[in-house]
Short mmCIF file of C-alpha atoms and ligand atoms in Angstrom, two decimals:
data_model
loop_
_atom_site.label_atom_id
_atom_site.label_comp_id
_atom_site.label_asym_id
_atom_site.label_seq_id
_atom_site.Cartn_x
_atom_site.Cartn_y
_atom_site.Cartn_z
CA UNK X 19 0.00 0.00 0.00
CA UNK X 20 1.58 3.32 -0.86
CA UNK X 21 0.44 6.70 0.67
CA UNK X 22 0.17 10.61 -0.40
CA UNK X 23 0.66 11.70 2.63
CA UNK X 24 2.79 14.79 2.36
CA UNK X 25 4.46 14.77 6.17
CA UNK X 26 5.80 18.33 6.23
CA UNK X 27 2.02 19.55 4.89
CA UNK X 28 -0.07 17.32 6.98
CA UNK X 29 2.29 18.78 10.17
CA UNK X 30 1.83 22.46 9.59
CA UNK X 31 -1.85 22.10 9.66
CA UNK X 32 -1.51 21.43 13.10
CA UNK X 33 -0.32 24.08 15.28
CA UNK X 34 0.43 22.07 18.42
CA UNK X 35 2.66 19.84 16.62
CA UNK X 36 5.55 22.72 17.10
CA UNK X 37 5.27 23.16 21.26
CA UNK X 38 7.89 21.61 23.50
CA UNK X 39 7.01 19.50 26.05
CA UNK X 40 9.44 19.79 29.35
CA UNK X 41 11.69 21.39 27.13
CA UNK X 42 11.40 18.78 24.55
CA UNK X 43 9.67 18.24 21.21
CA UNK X 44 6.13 16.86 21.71
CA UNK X 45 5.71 13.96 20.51
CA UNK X 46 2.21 12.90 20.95
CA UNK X 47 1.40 9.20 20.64
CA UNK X 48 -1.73 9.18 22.66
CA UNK X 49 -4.03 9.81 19.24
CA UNK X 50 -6.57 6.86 20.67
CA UNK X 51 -7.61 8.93 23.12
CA UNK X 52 -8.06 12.01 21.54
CA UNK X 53 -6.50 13.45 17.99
CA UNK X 54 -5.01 16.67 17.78
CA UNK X 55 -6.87 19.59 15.75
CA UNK X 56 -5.85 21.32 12.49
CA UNK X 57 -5.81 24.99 11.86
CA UNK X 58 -9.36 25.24 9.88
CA UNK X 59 -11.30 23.52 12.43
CA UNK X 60 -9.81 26.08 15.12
CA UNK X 61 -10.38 28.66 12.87
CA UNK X 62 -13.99 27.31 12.25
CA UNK X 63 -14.83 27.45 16.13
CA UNK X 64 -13.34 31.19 16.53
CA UNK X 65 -14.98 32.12 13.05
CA UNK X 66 -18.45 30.72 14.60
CA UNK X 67 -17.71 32.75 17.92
CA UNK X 68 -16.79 35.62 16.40
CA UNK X 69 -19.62 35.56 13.52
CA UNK X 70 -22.27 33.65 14.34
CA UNK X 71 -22.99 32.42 17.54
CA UNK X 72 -26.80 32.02 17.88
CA UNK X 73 -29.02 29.24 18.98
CA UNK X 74 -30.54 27.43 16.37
CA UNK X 75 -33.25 26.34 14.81
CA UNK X 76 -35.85 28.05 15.90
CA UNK X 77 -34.49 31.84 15.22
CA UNK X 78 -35.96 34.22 13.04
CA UNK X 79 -33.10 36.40 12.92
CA UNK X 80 -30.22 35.61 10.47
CA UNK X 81 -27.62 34.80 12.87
CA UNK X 82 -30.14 32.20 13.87
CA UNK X 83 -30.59 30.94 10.71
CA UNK X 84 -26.71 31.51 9.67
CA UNK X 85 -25.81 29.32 12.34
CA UNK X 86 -28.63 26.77 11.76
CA UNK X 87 -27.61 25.84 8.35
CA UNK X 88 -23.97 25.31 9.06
CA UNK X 89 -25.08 22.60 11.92
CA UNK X 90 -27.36 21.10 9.21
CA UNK X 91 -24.94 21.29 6.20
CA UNK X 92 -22.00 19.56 8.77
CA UNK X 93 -24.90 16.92 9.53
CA UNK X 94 -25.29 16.52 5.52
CA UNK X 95 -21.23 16.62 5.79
CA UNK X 96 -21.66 13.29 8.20
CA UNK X 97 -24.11 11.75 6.68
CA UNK X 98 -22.46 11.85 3.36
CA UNK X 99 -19.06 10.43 4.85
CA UNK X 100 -21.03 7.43 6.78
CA UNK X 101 -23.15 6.94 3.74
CA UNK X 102 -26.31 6.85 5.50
CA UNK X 103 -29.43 7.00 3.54
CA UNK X 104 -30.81 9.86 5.02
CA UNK X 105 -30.11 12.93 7.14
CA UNK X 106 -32.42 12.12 9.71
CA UNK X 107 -30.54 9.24 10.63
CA UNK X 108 -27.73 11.36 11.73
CA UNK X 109 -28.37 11.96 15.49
CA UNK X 110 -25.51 14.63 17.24
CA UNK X 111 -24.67 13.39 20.60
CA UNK X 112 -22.01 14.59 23.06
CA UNK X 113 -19.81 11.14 21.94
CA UNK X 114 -19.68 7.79 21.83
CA UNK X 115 -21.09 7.38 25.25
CA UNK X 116 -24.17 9.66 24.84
CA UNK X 117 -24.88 7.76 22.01
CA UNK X 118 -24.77 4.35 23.33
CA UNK X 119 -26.86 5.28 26.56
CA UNK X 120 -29.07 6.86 24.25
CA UNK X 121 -29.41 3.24 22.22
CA UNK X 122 -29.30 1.77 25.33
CA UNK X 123 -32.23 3.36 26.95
CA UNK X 124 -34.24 2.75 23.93
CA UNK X 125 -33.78 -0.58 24.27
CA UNK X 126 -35.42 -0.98 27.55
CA UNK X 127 -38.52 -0.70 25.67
CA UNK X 128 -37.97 -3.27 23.33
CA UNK X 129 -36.20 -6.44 26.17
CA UNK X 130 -38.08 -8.82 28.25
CA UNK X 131 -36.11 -11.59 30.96
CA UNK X 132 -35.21 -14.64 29.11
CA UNK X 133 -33.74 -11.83 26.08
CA UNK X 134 -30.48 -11.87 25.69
CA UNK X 135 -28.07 -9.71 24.36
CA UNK X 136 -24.46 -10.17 22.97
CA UNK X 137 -21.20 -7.77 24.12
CA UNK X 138 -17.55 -8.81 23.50
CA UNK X 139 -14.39 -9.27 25.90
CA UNK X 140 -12.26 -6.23 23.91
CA UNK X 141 -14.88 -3.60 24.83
CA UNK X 142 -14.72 -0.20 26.24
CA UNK X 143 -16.09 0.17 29.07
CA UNK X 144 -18.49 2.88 27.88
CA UNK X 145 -19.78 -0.37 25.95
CA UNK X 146 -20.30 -2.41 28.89
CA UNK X 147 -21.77 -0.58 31.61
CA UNK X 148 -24.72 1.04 29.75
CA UNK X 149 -25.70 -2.41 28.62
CA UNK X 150 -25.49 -4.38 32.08
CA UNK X 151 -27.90 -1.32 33.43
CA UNK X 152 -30.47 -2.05 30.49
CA UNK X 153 -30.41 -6.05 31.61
CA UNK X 154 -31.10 -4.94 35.00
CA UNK X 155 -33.91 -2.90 33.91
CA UNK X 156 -34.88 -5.54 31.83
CA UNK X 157 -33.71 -8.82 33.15
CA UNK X 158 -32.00 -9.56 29.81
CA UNK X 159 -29.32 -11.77 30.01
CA UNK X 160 -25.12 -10.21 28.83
CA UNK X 161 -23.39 -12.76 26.90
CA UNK X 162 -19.45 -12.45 26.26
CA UNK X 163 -17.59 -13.18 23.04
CA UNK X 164 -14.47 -14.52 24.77
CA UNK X 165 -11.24 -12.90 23.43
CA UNK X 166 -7.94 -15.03 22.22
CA UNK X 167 -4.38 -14.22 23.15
CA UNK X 168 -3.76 -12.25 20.12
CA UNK X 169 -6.56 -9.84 21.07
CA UNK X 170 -9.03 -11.16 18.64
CA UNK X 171 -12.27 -12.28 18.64
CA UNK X 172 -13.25 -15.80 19.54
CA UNK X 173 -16.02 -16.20 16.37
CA UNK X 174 -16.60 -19.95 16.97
CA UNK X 175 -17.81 -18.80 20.19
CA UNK X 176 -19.61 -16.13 19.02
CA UNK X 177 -21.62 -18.30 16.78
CA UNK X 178 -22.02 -20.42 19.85
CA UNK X 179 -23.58 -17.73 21.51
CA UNK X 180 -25.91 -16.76 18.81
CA UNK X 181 -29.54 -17.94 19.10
CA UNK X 182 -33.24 -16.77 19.04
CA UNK X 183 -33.31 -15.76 22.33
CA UNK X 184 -30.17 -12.88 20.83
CA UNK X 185 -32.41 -9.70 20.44
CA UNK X 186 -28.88 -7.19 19.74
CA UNK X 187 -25.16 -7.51 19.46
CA UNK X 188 -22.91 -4.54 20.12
CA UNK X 189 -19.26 -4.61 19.57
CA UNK X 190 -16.58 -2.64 19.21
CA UNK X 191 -15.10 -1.44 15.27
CA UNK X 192 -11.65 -1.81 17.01
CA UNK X 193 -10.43 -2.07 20.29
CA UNK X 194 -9.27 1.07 21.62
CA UNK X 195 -6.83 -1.32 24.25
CA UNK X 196 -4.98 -3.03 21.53
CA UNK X 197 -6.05 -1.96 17.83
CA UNK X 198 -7.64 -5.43 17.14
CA UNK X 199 -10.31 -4.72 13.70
CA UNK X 200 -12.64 -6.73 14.55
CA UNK X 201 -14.75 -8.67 11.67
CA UNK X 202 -18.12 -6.39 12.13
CA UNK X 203 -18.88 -7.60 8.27
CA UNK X 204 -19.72 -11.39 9.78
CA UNK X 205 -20.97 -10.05 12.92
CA UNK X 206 -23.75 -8.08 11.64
CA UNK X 207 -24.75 -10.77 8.98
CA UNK X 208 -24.88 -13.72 11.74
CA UNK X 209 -26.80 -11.68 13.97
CA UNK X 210 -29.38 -10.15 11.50
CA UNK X 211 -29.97 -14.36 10.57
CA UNK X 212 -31.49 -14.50 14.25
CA UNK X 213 -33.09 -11.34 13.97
CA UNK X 214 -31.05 -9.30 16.16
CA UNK X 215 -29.82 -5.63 16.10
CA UNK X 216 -26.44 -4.74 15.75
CA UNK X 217 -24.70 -1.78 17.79
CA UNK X 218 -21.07 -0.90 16.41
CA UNK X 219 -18.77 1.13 18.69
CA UNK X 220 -16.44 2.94 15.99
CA UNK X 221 -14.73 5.65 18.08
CA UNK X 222 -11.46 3.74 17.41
CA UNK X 223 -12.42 2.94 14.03
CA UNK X 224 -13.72 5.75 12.77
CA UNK X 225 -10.61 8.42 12.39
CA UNK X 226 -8.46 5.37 10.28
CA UNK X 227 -11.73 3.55 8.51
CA UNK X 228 -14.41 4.69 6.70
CA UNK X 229 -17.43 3.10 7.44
CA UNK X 230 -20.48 2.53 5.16
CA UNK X 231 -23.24 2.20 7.22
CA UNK X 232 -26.18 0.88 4.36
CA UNK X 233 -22.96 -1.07 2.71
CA UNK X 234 -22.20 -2.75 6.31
CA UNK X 235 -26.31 -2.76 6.64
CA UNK X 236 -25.54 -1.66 10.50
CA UNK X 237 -28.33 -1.17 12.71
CA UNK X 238 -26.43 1.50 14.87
CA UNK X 239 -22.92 3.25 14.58
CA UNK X 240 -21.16 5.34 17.13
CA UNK X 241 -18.25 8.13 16.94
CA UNK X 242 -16.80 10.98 18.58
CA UNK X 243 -15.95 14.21 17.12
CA UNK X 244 -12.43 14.18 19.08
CA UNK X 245 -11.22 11.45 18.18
CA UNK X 246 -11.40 12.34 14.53
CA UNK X 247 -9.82 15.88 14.75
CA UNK X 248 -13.07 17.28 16.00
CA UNK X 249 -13.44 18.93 19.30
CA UNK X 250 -14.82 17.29 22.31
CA UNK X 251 -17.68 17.49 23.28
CA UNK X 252 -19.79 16.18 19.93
CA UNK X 253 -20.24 12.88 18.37
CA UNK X 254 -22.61 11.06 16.27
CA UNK X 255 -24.96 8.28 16.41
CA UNK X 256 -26.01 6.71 13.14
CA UNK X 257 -29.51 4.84 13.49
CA UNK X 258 -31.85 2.94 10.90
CA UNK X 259 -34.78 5.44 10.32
CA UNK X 260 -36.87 2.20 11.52
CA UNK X 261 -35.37 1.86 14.93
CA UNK X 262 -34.75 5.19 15.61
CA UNK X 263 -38.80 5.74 15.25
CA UNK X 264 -39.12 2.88 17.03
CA UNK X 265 -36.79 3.49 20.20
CA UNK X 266 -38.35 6.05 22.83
CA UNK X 267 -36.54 9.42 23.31
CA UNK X 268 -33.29 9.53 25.44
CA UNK X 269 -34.26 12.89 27.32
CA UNK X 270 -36.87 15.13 27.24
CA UNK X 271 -36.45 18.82 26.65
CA UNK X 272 -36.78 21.58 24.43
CA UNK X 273 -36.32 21.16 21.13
CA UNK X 274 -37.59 16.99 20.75
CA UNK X 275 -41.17 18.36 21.11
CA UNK X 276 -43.91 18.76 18.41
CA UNK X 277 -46.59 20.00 21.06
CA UNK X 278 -46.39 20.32 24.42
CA UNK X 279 -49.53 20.55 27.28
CA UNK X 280 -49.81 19.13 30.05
CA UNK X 281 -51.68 16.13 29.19
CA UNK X 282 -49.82 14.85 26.57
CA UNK X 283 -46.71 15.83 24.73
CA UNK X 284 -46.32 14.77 21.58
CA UNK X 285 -42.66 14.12 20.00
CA UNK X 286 -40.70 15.91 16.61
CA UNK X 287 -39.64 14.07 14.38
CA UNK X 288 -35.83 12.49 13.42
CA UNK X 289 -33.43 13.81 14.09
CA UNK X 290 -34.84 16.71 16.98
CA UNK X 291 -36.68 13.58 18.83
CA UNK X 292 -33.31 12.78 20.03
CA UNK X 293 -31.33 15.91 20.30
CA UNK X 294 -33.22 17.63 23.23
CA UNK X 295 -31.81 20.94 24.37
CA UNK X 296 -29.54 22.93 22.89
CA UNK X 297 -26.91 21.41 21.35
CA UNK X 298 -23.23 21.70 20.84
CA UNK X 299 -23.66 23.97 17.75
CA UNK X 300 -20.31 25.22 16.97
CA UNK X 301 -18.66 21.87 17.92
CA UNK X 302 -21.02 20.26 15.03
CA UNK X 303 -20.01 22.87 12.55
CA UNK X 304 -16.57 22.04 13.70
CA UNK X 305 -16.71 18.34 13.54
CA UNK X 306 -18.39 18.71 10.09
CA UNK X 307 -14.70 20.44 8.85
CA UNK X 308 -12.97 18.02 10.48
CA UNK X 309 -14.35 15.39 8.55
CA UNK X 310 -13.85 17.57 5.27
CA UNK X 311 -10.04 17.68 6.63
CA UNK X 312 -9.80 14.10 6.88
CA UNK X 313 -11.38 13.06 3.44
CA UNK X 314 -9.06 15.75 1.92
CA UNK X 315 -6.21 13.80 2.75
CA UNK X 316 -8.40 10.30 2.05
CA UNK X 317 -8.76 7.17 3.91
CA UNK X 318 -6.97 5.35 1.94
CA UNK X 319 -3.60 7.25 1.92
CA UNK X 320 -4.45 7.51 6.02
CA UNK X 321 -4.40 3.74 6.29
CA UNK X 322 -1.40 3.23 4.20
CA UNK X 323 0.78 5.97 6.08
CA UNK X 324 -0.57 4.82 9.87
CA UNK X 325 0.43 1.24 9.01
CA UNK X 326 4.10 1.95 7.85
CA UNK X 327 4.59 3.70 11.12
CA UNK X 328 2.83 0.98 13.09
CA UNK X 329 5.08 -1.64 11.15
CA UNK X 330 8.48 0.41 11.88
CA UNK X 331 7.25 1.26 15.83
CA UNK X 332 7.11 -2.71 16.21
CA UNK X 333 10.30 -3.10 14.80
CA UNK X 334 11.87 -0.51 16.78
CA UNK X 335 10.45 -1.31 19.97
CA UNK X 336 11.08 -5.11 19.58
CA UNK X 337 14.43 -4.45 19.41
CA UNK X 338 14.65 -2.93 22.86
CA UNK X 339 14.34 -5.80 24.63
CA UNK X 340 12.07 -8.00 26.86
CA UNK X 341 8.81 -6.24 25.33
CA UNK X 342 5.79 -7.78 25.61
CA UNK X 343 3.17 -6.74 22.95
CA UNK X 344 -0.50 -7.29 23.47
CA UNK X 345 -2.61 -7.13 20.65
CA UNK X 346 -0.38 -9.17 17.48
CA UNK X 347 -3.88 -9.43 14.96
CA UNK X 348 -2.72 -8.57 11.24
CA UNK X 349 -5.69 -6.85 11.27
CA UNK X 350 -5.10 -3.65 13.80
CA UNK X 351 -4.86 0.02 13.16
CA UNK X 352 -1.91 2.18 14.58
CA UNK X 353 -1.93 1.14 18.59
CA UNK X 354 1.23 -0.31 20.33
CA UNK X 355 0.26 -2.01 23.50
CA UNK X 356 2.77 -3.16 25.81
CA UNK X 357 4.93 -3.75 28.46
CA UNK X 358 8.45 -4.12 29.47
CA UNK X 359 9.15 -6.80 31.99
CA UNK X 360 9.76 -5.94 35.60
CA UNK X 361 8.57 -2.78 34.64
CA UNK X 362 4.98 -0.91 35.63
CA UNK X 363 3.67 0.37 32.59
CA UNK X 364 3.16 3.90 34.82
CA UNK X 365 6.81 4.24 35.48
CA UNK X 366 7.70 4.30 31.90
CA UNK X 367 4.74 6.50 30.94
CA UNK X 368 5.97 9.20 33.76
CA UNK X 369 10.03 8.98 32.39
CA UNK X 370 9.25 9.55 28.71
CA UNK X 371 6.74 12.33 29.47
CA UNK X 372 9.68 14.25 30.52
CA UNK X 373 11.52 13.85 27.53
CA UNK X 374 8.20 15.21 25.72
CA UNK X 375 6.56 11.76 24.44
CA UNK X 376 2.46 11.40 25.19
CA UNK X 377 1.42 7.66 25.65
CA UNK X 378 -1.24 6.56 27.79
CA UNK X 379 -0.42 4.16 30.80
CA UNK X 380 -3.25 1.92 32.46
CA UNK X 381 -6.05 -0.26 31.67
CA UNK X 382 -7.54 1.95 29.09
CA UNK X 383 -11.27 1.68 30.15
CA UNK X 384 -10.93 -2.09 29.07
CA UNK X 385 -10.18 -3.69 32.13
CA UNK X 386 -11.90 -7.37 31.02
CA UNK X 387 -8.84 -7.32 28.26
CA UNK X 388 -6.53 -6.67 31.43
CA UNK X 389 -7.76 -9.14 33.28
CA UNK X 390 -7.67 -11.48 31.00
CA UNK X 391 -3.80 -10.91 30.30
CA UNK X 392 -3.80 -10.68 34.01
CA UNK X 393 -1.92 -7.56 34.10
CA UNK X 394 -2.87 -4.17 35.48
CA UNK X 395 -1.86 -2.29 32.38
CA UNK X 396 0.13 -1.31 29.44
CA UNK X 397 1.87 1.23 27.89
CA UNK X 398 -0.24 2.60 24.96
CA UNK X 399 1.61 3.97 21.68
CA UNK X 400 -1.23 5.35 19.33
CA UNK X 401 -0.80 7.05 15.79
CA UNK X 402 -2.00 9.06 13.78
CA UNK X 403 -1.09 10.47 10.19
CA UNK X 404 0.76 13.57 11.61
CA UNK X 405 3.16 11.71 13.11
CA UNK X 406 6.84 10.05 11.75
CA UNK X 407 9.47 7.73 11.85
CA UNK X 408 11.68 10.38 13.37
CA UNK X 409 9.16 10.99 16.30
CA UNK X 410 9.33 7.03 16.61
CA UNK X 411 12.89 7.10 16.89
CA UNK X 412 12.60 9.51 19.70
CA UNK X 413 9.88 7.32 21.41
CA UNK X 414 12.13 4.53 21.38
CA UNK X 415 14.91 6.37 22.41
CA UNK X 416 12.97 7.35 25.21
CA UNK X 417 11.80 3.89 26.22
CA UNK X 418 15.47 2.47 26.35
CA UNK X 419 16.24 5.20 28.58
CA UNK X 420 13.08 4.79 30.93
CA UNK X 421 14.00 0.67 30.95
CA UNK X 422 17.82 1.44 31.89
CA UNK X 423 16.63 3.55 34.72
CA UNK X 424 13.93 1.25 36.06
CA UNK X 425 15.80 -2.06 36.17
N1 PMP O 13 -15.47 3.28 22.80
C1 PMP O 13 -14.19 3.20 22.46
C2 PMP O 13 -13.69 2.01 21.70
C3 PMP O 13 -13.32 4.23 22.85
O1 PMP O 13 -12.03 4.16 22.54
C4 PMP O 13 -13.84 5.35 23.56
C5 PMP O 13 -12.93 6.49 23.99
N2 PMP O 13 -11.73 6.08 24.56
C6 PMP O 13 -15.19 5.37 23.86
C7 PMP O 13 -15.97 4.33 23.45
C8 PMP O 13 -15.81 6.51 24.59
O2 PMP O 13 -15.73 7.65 23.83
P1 PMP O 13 -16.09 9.09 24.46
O3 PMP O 13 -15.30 9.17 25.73
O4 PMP O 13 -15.65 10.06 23.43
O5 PMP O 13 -17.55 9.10 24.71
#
C-alpha cells in the first residue's frame, strides 16, 4: 500500500505539533484517546464565535438561521461520509457514550427476561456498563464473546452464543486497548440471521476507517468528534430510520417536542426527537470540517501511512528488549500495547513524558482485556497520520532510557 501523505504539509496544519514539552519536542502518541486539531477547524470554532454564535433552529433572525444551516450542512457533511441513507438518521450526541446510553435506553422498551443480548471481551467500558444497566432494567441476560491471546475475537464462540433468544449484538469497530479490527462484516450478517440488532462502537475505528453504514447494513454506529480531529464534546450516532422511530426518546427537553400541554406531549420528528436541548452547535459545525479535513487527505492514503509507522514502531520497539506486545492481529490500526518486563507500565509512561513523548499508561477503560492478560496495564503507543518515523525514533529512544533507569 503506498500513501500521499505529504508529512511536512499534513504537520503544519496542526499548530500544536511545534510546542515543546518539558523542554522537549512533543511527541504525541496518545491519538486513541483524543486526535489533535488542524488549523481550519480552530479557525472554524473562533470564526463561529466571532460571527455567528446564535441558537438554532428556531431563530428568526439571520444569525439564527446563519448558524442553523452550518449545523445542518456539517450533519449533511456526516451523513455523506457514513453513507447513510438519510439525514435524519444522523443523530448529534455529546460522543460515543451519549450515544450508546441513548441506544441503550431505547432498548429498555424493546427487552423482556429470558432476552439476551451479545457484548464482546475487547470492549470499552463505555460499551459495557450502559448495557449491564439495560439487563437490569430488563432482566435480559449479557453474553461475552471470549477474546484469544492475540486480542481477537473468539467467532466460533460467538456463533455459539448466537440464538433466538439474541435480540442485539454490540461490539466494538476496534479495540481502543490493543487496535484489534474486529470482523463487524460477519458479525452483523450472523446476527441479522437471528433477527437481532447490531450496535457498532467505531470511536477507534472511525478516524483510520471509513465506514459505510447501508454497505455494512448496521443497525447502529457510534463516533466521537475528538477522536477524529473534532473537538470534544460532539459525536454522532447513526440509526436505521426504523429503529430510531421505534426506540423512545433519550431525554426530554426543548427542542424533541412537536406539542407540548400538560396532558400529553407529543414528539418531533428524526433527528430533533433525540437531540433535546440545545446542542453543541459550533462543535457540530466544527466536527463537520474536520471530517472535510480528513477526506481531503483520504482514507486510503491515512491507512497506508498509519500502518508503515505501526510496522516500523514494532520493529523498533522489539528491538529494545524484553517487550511484551498485546494485541499481534494482522488486522489492527496504529496502537502499540505493551509492556516491558519488571517494569509498571506507569513508570515508563511518567520517564518519557519528561523527555516530551504522550502515551497513555493503564487499563484503558478495558479492564476485562486486562484481566484477561492478568496484568494491570500497558503502555499505549497510538498514531495518527501527523506523526513520523523520526518521532518514533525519539519514542524509542525514550523507552530504552526509561527501561535502563527502572531495572
Ligand atoms: N469506545 C471506544 C472504543 C473508545 O475508545 C472510547 C474512547 N476512549 C469510547 C468508546 C468513549 O468515547 P467518548 O469518551 O468520546 O464518549
Amino acid at each position: 500500500m503506498s500513501h500521499q501523505i505529504d508529512i511536512e504539509k499534513v504537520r503544519a496544519d496542526f499548530p500544536i505539533l511545534s510546542r515543546k514539552v518539558n523542554g522537549h519536542p512533543l511527541v504525541y502518541f496518545d491519538n486513541a484517546a483524543t486526535s489533535q486539531t488542524p488549523k481550519v477547524v480552530i479557525d472554524a470554532i473562533v470564526e463561529y464565535y466571532e460571527q455567528y454564535n446564535a441558537n438554532i433552529h428556531r431563530g428568526v433572525h439571520s444569525l439564527s438561521q446563519e448558524a442553523t444551516d452550518a449545523y445542518e450542512q456539517a450533519r449533511e457533511t456526516l451523513r455523506a461520509h457514513f453513507n447513510a441513507a438519510k439525514k435524519e438518521e444522523i443523530i448529534f450526541t455529546s460522543g460515543t457514550t451519549h450515544g450508546i446510553n441513548l441506544v441503550a435506553n431505547g432498548f429498555a422498551s424493546q427487552l423482556k427476561a429470558g432476552d439476551e443480548v451479545i457484548v464482546s471481551a475487547l470492549e470499552h467500558h463505555s460499551n459495557i456498563v450502559p448495557w449491564q444497566m439495560l439487563c437490569e432494567k430488563t432482566g435480559a441476560q449479557l453474553k461475552v464473546i471470549p477474546m484469544t491471546n492475540s486480542g481477537e475475537l473468539a467467532m466460533d464462540a460467538f456463533h455459539e452464543l448466537l440464538s433466538d433468544k439474541t435480540k442485539l449484538v454490540f461490539v466494538n469497530h476496534v479495540s481502543n486497548a490493543l487496535g484489534t479490527i474486529n470482523p463487524i462484516e460477519t458479525i452483523i450478517s450472523e446476527a441479522h440471521k437471528k433477527g437481532a440488532a447490531v450496535l457498532i462502537d467505531g470511536a477507534q475505528a472511525a478516524p483510520h476507517i471509513k465506514a459505510d453504514v447501508q454497505a455494512l447494513d448496521v443497525d447502529f454506529y457510534v463516533v466521537s468528534g475528538h477522536k477524529m480531529c473534532g473537538p470534544t464534546g460532539v459525536g454522532v450516532l447513526y440509526g436505521k430510520e426504523e429503529w430510531l422511530i421505534k426506540l423512545p426518546p433519550y431525554q426530554g427537553g426543548g427542542e424533541m417536542i412537536d406539542q407540548v400541554t400538560f396532558e400529553k406531549t407529543t414528539y418531533a420528528g428524526l433527528p430533533h426527537k433525540f437531540e433535546a436541548g440545545t446542542p453543541n452547535i459550533c462543535g457540530g459545525i466544527a466536527f463537520g470540517k474536520a471530517i472535510e479535513y480528513l477526506n481531503g487527505l483520504g482514507f486510503e492514503n491515512i491507512a497506508a501511512y498509519e500502518h508503515e509507522l505501526l510496522t516500523y514502531a514494532t520493529e523498533q520497539l522489539l528491538a529494545v528488549g524484553d517487550v511484551m506486545i498485546y494485541g499481534t492481529s494482522s488486522e489492527k490500526t496504529a496502537v502499540i500495547s505493551f509492556n516491558i518486563e519488571g517494569i509498571h507500565p506507569y513508570d515508563i509512561g511518567t520517564i518519557i513524558d519528561k523527555l516530551g513523548i504522550a502515551v497513555r499508561t493503564g487499563h484503558h477503560c478495558a479492564q476485562p482485556i486486562m484481566d484477561y492478560y492478568k496484568i494491570p496495564g500497558t503502555v499505549r503507543a497510538s498514531f495518527s497520520f501527523y506523526n513520523t518515523k523520526e518521532e518514533i525514533d525519539a519514542f524509542v529512544q525514550a523507552v530504552k532510557r526509561a527501561k535502563i533507569m527502572l531495572s
